[in-house]
Short mmCIF file of N, CA and C in Angstrom, two decimals:
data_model
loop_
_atom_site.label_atom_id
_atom_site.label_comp_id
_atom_site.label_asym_id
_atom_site.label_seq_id
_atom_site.Cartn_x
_atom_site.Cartn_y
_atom_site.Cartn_z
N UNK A 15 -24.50 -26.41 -10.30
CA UNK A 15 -24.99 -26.33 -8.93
C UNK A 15 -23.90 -26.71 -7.94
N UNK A 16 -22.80 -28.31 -8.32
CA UNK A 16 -22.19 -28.09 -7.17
C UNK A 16 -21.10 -27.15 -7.20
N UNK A 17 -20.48 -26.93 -8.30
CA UNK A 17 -19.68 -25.86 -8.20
C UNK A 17 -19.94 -24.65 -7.32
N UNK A 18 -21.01 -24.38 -7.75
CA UNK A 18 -21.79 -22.66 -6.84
C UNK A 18 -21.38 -22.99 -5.95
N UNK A 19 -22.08 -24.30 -5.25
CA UNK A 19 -22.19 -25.03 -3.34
C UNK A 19 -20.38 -24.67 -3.43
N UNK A 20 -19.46 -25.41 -4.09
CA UNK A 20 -18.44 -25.61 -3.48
C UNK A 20 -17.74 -24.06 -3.34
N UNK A 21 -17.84 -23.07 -4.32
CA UNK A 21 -17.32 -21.81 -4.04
C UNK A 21 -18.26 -20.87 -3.06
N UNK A 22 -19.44 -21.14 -2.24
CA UNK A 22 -19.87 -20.52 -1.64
C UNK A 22 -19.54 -21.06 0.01
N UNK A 23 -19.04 -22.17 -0.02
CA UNK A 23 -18.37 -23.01 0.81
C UNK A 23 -16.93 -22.79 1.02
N UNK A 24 -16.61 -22.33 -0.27
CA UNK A 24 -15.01 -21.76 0.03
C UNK A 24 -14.47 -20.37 0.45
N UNK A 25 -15.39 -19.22 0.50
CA UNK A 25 -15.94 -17.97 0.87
C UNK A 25 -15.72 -17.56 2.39
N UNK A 26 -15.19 -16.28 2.16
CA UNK A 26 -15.24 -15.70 3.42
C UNK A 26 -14.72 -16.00 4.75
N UNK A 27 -14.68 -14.99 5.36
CA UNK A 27 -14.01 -15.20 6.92
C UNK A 27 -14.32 -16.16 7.53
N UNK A 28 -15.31 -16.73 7.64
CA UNK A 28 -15.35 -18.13 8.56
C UNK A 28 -14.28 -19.06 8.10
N UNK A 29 -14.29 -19.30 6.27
CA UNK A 29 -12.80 -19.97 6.71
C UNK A 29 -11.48 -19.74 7.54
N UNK A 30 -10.83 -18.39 7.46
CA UNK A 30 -9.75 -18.49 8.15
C UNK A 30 -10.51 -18.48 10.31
N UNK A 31 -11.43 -18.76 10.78
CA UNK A 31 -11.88 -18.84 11.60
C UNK A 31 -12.00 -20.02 12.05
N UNK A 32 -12.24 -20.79 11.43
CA UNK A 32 -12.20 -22.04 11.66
C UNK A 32 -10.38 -22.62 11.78
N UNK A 33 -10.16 -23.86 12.42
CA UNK A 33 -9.15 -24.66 12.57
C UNK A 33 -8.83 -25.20 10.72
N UNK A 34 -7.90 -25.45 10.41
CA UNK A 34 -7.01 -26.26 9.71
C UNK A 34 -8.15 -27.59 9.09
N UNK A 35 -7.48 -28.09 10.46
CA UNK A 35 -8.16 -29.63 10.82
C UNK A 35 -9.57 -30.17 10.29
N UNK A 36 -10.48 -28.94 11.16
CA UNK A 36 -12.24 -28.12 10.87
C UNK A 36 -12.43 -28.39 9.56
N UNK A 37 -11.55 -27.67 8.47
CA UNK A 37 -11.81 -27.93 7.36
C UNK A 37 -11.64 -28.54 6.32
N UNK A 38 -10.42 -29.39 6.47
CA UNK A 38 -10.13 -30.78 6.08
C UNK A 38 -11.35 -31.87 5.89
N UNK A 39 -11.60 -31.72 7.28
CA UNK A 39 -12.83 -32.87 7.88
C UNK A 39 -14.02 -32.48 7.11
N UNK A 40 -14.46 -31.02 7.08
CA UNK A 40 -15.51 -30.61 6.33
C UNK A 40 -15.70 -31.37 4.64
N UNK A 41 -14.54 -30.81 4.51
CA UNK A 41 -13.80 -31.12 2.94
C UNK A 41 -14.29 -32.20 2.48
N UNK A 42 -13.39 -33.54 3.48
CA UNK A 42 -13.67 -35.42 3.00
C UNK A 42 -15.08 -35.57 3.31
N UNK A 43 -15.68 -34.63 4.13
CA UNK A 43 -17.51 -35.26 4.08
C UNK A 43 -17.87 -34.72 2.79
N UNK A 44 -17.85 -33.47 2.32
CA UNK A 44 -18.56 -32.99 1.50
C UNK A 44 -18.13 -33.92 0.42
N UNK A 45 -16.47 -33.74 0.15
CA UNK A 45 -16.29 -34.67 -1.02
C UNK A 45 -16.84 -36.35 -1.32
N UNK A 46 -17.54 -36.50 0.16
CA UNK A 46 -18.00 -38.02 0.07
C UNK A 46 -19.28 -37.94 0.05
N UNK A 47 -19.90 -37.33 0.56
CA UNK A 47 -21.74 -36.70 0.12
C UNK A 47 -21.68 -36.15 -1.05
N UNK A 48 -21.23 -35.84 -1.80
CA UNK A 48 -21.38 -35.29 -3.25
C UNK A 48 -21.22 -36.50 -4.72
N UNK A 49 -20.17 -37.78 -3.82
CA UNK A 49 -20.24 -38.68 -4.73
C UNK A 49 -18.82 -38.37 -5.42
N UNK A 50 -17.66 -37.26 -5.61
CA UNK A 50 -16.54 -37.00 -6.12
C UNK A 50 -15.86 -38.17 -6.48
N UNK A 51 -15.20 -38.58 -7.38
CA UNK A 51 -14.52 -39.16 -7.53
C UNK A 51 -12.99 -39.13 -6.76
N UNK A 52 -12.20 -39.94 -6.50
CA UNK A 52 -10.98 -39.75 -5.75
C UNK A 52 -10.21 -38.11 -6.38
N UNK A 53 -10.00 -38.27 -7.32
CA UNK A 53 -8.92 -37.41 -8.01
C UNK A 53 -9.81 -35.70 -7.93
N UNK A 54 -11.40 -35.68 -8.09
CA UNK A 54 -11.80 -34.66 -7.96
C UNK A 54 -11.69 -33.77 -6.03
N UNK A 55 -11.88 -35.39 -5.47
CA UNK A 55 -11.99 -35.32 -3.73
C UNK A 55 -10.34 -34.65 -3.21
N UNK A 56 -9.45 -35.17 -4.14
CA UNK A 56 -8.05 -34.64 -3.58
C UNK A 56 -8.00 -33.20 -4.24
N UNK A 57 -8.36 -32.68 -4.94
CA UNK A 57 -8.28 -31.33 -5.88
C UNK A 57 -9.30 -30.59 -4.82
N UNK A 58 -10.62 -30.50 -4.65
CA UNK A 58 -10.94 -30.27 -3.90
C UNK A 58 -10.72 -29.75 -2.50
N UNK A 59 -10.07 -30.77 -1.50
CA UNK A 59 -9.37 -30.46 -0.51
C UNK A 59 -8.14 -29.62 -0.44
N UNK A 60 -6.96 -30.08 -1.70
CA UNK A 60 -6.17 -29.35 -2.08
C UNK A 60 -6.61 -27.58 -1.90
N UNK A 61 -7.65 -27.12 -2.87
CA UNK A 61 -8.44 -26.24 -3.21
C UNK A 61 -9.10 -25.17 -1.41
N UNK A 62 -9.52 -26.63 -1.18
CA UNK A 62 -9.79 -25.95 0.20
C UNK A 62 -8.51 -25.73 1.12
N UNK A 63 -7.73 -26.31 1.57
CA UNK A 63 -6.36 -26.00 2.10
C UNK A 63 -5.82 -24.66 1.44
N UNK A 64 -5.69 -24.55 0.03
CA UNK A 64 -5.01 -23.40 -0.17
C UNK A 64 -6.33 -22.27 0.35
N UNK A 65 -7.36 -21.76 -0.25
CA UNK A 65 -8.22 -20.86 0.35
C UNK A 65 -8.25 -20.65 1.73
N UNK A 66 -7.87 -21.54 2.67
CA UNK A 66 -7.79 -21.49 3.50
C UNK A 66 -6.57 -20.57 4.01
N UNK A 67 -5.43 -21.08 3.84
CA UNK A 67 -4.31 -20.31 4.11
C UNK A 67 -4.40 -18.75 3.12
N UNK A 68 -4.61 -18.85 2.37
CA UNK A 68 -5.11 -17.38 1.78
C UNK A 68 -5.95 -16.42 2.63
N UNK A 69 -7.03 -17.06 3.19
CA UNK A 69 -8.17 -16.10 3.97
C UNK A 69 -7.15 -16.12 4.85
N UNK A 70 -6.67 -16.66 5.89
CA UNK A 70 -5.82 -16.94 6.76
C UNK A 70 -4.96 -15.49 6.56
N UNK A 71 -3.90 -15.62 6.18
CA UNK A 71 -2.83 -14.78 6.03
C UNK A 71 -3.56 -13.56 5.70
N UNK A 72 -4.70 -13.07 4.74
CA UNK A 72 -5.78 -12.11 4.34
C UNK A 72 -5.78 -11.41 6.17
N UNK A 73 -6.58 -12.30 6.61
CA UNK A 73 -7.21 -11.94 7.82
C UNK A 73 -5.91 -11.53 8.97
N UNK A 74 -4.84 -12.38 8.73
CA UNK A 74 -3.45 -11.48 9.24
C UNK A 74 -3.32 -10.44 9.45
N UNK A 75 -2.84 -10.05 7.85
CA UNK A 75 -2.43 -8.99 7.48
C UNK A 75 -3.73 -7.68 8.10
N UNK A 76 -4.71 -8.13 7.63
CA UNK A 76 -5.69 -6.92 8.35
C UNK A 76 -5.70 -6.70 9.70
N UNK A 77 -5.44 -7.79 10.65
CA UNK A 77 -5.00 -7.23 12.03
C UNK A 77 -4.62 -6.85 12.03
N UNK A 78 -3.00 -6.98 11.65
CA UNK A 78 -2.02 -6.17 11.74
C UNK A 78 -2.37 -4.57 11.50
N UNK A 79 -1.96 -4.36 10.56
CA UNK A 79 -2.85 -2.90 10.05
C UNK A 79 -3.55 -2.42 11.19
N UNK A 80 -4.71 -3.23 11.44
CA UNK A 80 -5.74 -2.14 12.88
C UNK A 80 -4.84 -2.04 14.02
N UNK A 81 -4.33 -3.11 14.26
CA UNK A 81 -3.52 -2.55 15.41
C UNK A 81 -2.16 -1.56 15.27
N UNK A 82 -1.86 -1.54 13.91
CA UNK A 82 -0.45 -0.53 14.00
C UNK A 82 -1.50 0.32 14.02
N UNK A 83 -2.44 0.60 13.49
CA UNK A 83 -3.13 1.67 13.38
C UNK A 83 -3.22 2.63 14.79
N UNK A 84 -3.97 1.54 15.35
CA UNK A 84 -4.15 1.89 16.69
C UNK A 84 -3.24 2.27 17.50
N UNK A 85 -1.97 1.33 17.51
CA UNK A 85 -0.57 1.86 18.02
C UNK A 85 -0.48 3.64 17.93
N UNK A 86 -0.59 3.79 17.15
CA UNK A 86 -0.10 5.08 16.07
C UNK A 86 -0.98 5.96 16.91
N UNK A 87 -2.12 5.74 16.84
CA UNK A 87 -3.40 6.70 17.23
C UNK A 87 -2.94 6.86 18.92
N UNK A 88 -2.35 5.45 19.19
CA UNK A 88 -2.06 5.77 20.99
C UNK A 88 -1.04 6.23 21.00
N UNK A 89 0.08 6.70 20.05
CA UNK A 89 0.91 7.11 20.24
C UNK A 89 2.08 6.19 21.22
N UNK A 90 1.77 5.01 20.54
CA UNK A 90 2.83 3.81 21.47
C UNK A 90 4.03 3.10 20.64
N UNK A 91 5.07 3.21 20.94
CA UNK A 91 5.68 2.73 19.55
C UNK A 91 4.97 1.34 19.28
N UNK A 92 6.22 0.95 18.01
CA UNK A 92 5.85 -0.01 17.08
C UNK A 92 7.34 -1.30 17.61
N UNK A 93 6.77 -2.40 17.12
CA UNK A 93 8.05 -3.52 17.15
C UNK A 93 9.34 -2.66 16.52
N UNK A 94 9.23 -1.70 15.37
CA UNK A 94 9.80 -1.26 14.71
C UNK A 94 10.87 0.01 15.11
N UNK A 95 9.96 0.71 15.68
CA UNK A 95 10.42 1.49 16.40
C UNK A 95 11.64 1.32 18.23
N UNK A 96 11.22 -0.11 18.61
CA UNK A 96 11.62 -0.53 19.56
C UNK A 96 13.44 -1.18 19.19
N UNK A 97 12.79 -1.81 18.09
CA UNK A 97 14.10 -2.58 17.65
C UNK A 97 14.76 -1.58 16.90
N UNK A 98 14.54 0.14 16.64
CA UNK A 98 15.70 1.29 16.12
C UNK A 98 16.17 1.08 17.14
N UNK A 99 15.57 1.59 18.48
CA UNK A 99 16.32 2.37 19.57
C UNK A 99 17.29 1.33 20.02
N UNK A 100 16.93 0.26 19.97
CA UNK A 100 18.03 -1.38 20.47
C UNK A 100 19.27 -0.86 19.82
N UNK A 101 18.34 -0.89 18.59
CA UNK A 101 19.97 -0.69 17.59
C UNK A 101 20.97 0.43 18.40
N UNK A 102 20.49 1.80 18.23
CA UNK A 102 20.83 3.06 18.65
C UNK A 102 21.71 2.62 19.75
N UNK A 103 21.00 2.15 20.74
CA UNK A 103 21.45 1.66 21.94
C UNK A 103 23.13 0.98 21.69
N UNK A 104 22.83 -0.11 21.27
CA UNK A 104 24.31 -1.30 21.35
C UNK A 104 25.33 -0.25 20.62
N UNK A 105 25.07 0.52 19.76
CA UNK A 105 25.99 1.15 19.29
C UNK A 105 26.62 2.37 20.14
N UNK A 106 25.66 3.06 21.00
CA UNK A 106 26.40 3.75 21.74
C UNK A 106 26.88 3.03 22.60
N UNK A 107 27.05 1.77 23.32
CA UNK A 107 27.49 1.04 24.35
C UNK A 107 28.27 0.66 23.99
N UNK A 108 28.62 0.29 22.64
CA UNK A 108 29.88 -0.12 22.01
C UNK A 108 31.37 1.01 21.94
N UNK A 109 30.79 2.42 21.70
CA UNK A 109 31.15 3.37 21.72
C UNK A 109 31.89 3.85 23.16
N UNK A 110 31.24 3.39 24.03
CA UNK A 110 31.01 3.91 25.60
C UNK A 110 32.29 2.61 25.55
N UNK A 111 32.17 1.72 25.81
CA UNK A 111 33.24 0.19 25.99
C UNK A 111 34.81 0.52 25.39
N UNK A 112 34.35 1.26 23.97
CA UNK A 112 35.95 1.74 23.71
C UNK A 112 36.59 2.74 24.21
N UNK A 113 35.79 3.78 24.64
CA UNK A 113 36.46 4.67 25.43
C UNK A 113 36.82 4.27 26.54
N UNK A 114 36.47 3.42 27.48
CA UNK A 114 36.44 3.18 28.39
C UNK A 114 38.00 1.96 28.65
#
């Protein structure tokens, strides 16, 4: 039973929605309402910190994506595209400087 509680607690987008902090704090209550022993209470939190940064970076990466997406669909460049033409750029100016 608490296992279930603790992986249904470790689940889903509300974690990376929540603060850091949010779930730390969550963490040391639960681990102290449940009765955990120290060594289970630090594994635990451990446990929750990493899931956390997992959903986290998860939930990143999927922004990202909708919005290049969207970029694309508006036909607006990309960071990617901005930082070719830079490139493109200094090199013809470099070009332009020696002739000059």
């Amino acid at each position: 039973m608490l296992e279930t509680l603790k992986n249904s607690l470790l689940t889903g987008v509300g974690m990376a929605l929540r603060s850091k902090k949010e779930i730390e704090t969550f963490a040391r209550e639960f681990a102290e309402q449940s009765e955990m022993n120290q060594k289970e209470a630090k594994d635990f939190l451990e446990e929750c910190k990493k899931r956390y940064d997992d959903a986290k970076s998860s939930l990143d990466k999927k922004v990202e994506a909708v919005v290049e997406s969207v970029l694309k669909r508006l036909d607006l460049p990309t960071r990617g595209d901005i930082d070719e033409l830079n490139a493109r750029i200094d090199e013809l100016s470099k070009k332009i400087e020696k002739e000059v």
